[in-house]
Coordinates of C-alpha atoms in Angstrom, one line a residue:
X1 CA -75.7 -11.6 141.2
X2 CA -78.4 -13.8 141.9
X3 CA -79.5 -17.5 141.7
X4 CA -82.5 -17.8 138.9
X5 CA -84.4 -14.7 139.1
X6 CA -85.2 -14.2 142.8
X7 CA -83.1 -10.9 143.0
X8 CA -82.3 -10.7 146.3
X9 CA -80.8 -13.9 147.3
X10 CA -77.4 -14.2 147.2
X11 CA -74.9 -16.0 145.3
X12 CA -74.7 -19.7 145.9
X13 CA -71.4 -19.9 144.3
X14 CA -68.5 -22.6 145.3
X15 CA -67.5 -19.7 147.6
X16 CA -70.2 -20.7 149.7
X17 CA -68.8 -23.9 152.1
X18 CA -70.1 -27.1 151.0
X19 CA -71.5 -27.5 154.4
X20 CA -73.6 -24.6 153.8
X21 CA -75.1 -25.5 150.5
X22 CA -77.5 -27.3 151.6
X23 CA -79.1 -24.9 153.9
X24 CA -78.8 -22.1 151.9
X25 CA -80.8 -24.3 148.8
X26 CA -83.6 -25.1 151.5
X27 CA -83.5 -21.2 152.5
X28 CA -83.9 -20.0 148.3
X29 CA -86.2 -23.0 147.7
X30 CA -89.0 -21.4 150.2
X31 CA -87.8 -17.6 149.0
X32 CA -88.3 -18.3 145.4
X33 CA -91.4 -20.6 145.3
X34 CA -93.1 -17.7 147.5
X35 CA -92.0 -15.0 145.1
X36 CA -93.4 -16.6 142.1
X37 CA -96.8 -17.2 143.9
X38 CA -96.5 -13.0 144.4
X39 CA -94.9 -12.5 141.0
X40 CA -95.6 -15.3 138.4
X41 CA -98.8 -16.6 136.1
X42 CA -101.9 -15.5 136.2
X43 CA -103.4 -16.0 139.5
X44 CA -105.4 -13.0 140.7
X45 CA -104.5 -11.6 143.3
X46 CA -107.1 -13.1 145.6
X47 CA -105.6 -16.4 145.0
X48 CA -102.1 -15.4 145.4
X49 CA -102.7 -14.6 148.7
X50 CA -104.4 -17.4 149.7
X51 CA -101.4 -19.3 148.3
X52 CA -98.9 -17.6 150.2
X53 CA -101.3 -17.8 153.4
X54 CA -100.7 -21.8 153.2
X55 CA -97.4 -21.2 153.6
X56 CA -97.3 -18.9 156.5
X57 CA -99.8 -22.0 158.2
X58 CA -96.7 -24.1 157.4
X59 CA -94.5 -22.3 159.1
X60 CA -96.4 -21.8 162.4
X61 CA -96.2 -26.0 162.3
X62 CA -92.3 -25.8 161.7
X63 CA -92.6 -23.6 164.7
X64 CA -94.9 -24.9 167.3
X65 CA -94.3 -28.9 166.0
X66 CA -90.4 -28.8 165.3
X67 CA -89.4 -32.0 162.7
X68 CA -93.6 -32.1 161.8
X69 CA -94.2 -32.6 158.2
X70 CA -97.2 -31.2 156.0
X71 CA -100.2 -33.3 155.9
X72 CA -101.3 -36.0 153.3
X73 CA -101.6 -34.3 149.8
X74 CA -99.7 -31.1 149.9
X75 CA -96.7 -32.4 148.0
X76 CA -95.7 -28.7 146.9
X77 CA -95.6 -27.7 150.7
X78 CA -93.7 -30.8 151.4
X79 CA -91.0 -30.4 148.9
X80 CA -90.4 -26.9 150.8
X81 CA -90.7 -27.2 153.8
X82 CA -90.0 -30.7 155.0
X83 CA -85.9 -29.8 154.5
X84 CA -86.5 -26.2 155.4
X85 CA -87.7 -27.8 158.8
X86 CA -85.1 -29.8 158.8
X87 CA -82.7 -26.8 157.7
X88 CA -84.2 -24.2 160.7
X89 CA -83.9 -26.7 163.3
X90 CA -79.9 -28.1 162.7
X91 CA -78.6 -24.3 162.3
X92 CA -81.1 -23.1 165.1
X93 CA -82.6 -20.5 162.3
X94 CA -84.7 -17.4 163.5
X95 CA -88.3 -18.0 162.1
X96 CA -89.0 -14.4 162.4
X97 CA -87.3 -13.6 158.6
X98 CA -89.3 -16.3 156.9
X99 CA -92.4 -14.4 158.3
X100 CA -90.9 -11.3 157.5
X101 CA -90.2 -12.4 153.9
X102 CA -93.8 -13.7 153.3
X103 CA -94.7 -10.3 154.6
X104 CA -93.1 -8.6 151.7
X105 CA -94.5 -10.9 148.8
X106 CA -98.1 -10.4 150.3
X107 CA -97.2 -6.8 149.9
X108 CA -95.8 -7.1 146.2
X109 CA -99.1 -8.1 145.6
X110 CA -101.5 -5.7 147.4
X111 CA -98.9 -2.3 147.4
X112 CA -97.9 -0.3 143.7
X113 CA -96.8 2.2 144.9
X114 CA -94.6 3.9 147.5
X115 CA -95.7 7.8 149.3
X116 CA -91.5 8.3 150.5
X117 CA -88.7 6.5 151.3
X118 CA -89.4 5.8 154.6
X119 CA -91.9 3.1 153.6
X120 CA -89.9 1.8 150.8
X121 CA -87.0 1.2 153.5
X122 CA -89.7 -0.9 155.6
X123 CA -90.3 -2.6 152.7
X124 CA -86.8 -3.7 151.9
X125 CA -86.1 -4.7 155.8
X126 CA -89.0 -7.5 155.4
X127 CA -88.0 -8.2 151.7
X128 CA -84.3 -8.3 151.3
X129 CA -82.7 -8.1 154.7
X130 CA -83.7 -11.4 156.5
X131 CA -81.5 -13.5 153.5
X132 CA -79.0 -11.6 154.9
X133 CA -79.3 -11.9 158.5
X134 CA -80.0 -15.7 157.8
X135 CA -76.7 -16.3 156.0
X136 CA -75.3 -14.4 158.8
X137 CA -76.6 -16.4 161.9
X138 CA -75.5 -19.5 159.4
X139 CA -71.8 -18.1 159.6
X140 CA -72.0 -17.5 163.8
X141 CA -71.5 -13.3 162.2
X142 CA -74.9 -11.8 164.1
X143 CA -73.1 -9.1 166.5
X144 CA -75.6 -6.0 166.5
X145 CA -72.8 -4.0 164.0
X146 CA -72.4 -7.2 161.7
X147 CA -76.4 -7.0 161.5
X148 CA -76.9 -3.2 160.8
X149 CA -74.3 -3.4 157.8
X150 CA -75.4 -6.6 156.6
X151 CA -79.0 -4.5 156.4
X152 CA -77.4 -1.9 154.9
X153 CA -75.4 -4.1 152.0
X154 CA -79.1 -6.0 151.5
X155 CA -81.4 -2.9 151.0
X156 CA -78.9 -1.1 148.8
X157 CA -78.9 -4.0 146.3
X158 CA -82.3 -4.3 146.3
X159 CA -82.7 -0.6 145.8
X160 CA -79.8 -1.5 142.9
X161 CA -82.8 -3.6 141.5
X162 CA -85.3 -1.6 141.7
X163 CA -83.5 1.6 139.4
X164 CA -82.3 -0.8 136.9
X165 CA -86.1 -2.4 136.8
X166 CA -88.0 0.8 136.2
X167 CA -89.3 -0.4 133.0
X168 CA -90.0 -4.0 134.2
X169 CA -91.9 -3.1 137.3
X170 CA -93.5 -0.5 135.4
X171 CA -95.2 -3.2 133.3
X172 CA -96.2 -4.5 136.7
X173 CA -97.9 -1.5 137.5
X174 CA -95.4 -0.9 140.1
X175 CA -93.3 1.5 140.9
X176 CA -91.1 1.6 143.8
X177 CA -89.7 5.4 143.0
X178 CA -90.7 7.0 146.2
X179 CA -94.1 9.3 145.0
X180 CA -92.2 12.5 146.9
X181 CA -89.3 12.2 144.8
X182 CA -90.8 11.7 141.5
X183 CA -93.5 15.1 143.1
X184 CA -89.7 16.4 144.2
X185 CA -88.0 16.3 140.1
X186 CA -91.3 17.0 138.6
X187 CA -91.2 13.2 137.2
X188 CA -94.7 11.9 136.3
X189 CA -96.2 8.9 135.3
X190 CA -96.5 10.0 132.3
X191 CA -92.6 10.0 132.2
X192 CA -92.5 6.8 133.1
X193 CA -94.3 5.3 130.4
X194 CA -93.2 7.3 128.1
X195 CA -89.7 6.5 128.9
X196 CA -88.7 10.0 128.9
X197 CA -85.2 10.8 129.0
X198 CA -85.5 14.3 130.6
X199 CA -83.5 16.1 133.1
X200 CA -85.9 16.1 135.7
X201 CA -85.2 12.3 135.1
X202 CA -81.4 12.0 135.4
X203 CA -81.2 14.5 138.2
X204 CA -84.1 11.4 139.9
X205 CA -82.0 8.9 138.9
X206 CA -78.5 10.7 140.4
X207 CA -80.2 11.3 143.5
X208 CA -81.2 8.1 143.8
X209 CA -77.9 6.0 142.7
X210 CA -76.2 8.5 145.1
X211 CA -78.5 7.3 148.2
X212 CA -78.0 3.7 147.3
X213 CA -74.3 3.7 146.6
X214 CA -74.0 5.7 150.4
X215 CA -76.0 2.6 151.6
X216 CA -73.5 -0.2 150.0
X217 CA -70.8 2.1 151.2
X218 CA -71.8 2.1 154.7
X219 CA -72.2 -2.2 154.7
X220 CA -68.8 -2.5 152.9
X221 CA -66.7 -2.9 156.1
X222 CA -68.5 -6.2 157.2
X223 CA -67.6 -8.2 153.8
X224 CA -63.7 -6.6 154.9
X225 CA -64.6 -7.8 158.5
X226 CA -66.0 -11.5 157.6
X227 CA -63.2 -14.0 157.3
X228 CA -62.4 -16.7 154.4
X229 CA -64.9 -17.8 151.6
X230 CA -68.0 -15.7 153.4
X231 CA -66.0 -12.5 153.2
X232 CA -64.9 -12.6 149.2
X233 CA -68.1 -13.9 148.4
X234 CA -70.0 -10.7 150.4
X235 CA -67.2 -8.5 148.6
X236 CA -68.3 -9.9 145.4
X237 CA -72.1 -8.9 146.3
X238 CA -71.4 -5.7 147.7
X239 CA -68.6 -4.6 144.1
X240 CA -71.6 -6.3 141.6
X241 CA -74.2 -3.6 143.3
X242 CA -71.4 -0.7 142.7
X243 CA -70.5 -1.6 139.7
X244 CA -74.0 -1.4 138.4
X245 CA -74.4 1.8 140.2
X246 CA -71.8 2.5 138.0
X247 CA -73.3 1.4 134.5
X248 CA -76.7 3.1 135.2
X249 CA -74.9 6.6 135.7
X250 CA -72.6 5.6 132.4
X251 CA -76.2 5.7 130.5
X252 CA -77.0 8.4 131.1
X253 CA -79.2 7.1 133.5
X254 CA -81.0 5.0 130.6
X255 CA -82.5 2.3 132.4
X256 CA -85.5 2.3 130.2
X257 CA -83.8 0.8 126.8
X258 CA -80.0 0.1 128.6
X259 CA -81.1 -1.9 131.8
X260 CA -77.5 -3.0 133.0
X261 CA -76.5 -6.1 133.0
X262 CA -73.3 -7.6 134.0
X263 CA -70.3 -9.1 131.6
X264 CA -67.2 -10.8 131.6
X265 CA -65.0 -7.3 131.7
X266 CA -67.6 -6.1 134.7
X267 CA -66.7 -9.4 136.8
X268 CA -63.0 -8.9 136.2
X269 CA -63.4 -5.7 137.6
X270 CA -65.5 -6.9 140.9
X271 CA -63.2 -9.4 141.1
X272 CA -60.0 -7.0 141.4
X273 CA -61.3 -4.7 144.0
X274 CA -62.7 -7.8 146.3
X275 CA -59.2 -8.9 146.7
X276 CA -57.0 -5.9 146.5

């Protein structure tokens, strides 16, 4: 479901138009050198900003200098963003999602913790939906309707992440379980590290699988809508989210010691409802 371990990229698959490759490599290059600065090593969290700060000065010179390079001795910055220039101005790219992505990394590092759902959704608008709404605007598919499904199809997978990551973020010290539903189930912290299996904690989990697979749901028509390679490929993405929907509530809602992962039979699967 993903390229590496940036989670909500998309597959870059030999669905994907060899004309497209390219672009979408320059797009993940920035995305996932950006997310390790947030995520990865043991910067504190001073630094990490600072970090990701030189690469939102980058991008204000791929936008007010189009085709200008980094200067002298930032070869980092120059492996990103000389063909992410490059990239942004041959498919005419909106700027405004690479902002927005940056956005949610500098948040990763500064927010643990979530007070409802509401702010969670903001969160996923700036840290999962602009790699969708650039592959769409790299596929000519940016109609208002294409764009609100696409949204939906983005932060439902990576709400998908976040329930079968409990554990992992937990380690984090993050935890992206909206605080009034966890006040809502009576599911404490204390849960949480504990891994405690209780009801209070399945009847969380349900209610939060059910939200998430009502999100996918309500992006599926697009990947029916999109034509050719782009439209199996978004099938694919939109069946792998379901599917581990689908494994979570199998558990027992066991994410702590069963975090789903995908297999051979599980792909079949995908596979056979993207193309029936």
């Amino acid at each position: 479901m993903s390229i590496d371990h940036y989670e909500n990229f998309p597959v870059a698959s030999l669905l994907l138009p060899r004309r497209l490759r390219g672009a979408v490599t320059d797009i993940y290059r920035f995305a996932r050198a950006a997310d390790d600065i947030a995520d990865e090593g043991t910067a504190t969290d001073a630094e990490r900003l600072a970090q990701l700060a030189s690469f939102r000065t980058e991008l204000h010179r791929i936008g007010a200098e189009p085709g200008a390079t980094p200067p002298p001795g930032l070869p980092p910055l120059a492996d990103i963003f000389t063909p992410l220039a490059k990239t942004i101005a041959q498919h005419q790219l909106p700027i405004t999602p690479f902002y927005d992505l940056l956005s949610a990394f500098e948040q990763d590092i500064t927010v643990k913790r979530y007070d409802d759902y509401a702010t969670l959704a903001d969160y996923c608008t700036r840290s999962a939906n602009p790699v969708g709404r650039l592959m769409l605007h790299l596929f000519n598919a940016s109609t208002p309707q294409d764009v609100a499904e696409g949204d939906a199809i983005c932060t439902g997978l990576q709400l998908v992440n976040f329930w079968q990551d409990v554990r992992v973020d937990w380690h984090k010290q993050r935890v992206y379980l909206p605080q009034e539903d966890l006040r809502r189930f009576g599911v404490t912290d204390d849960d949480l590290a504990a891994c405690r299996l209780s009801p209070a904690w399945r009847e969380l989990m349900a209610f939060e699988v059910d939200r998430t697979r009502a999100l996918l749901h309500f992006g599926a028509p697009l990947a029916r809508r999109l034509p050719g390679r782009l439209g199996l490929e978004l099938r694919l993405v939109v069946q792998g989210g379901l599917r581990v929907l689908e494994r979570i509530e199998a558990s027992g809602y066991d994410v702590f010691m069963n975090r789903p992962e995908l297999g051979a039979k599980d792909w079949a699967i995908m596979l056979w409802r993207s193309i029936k």
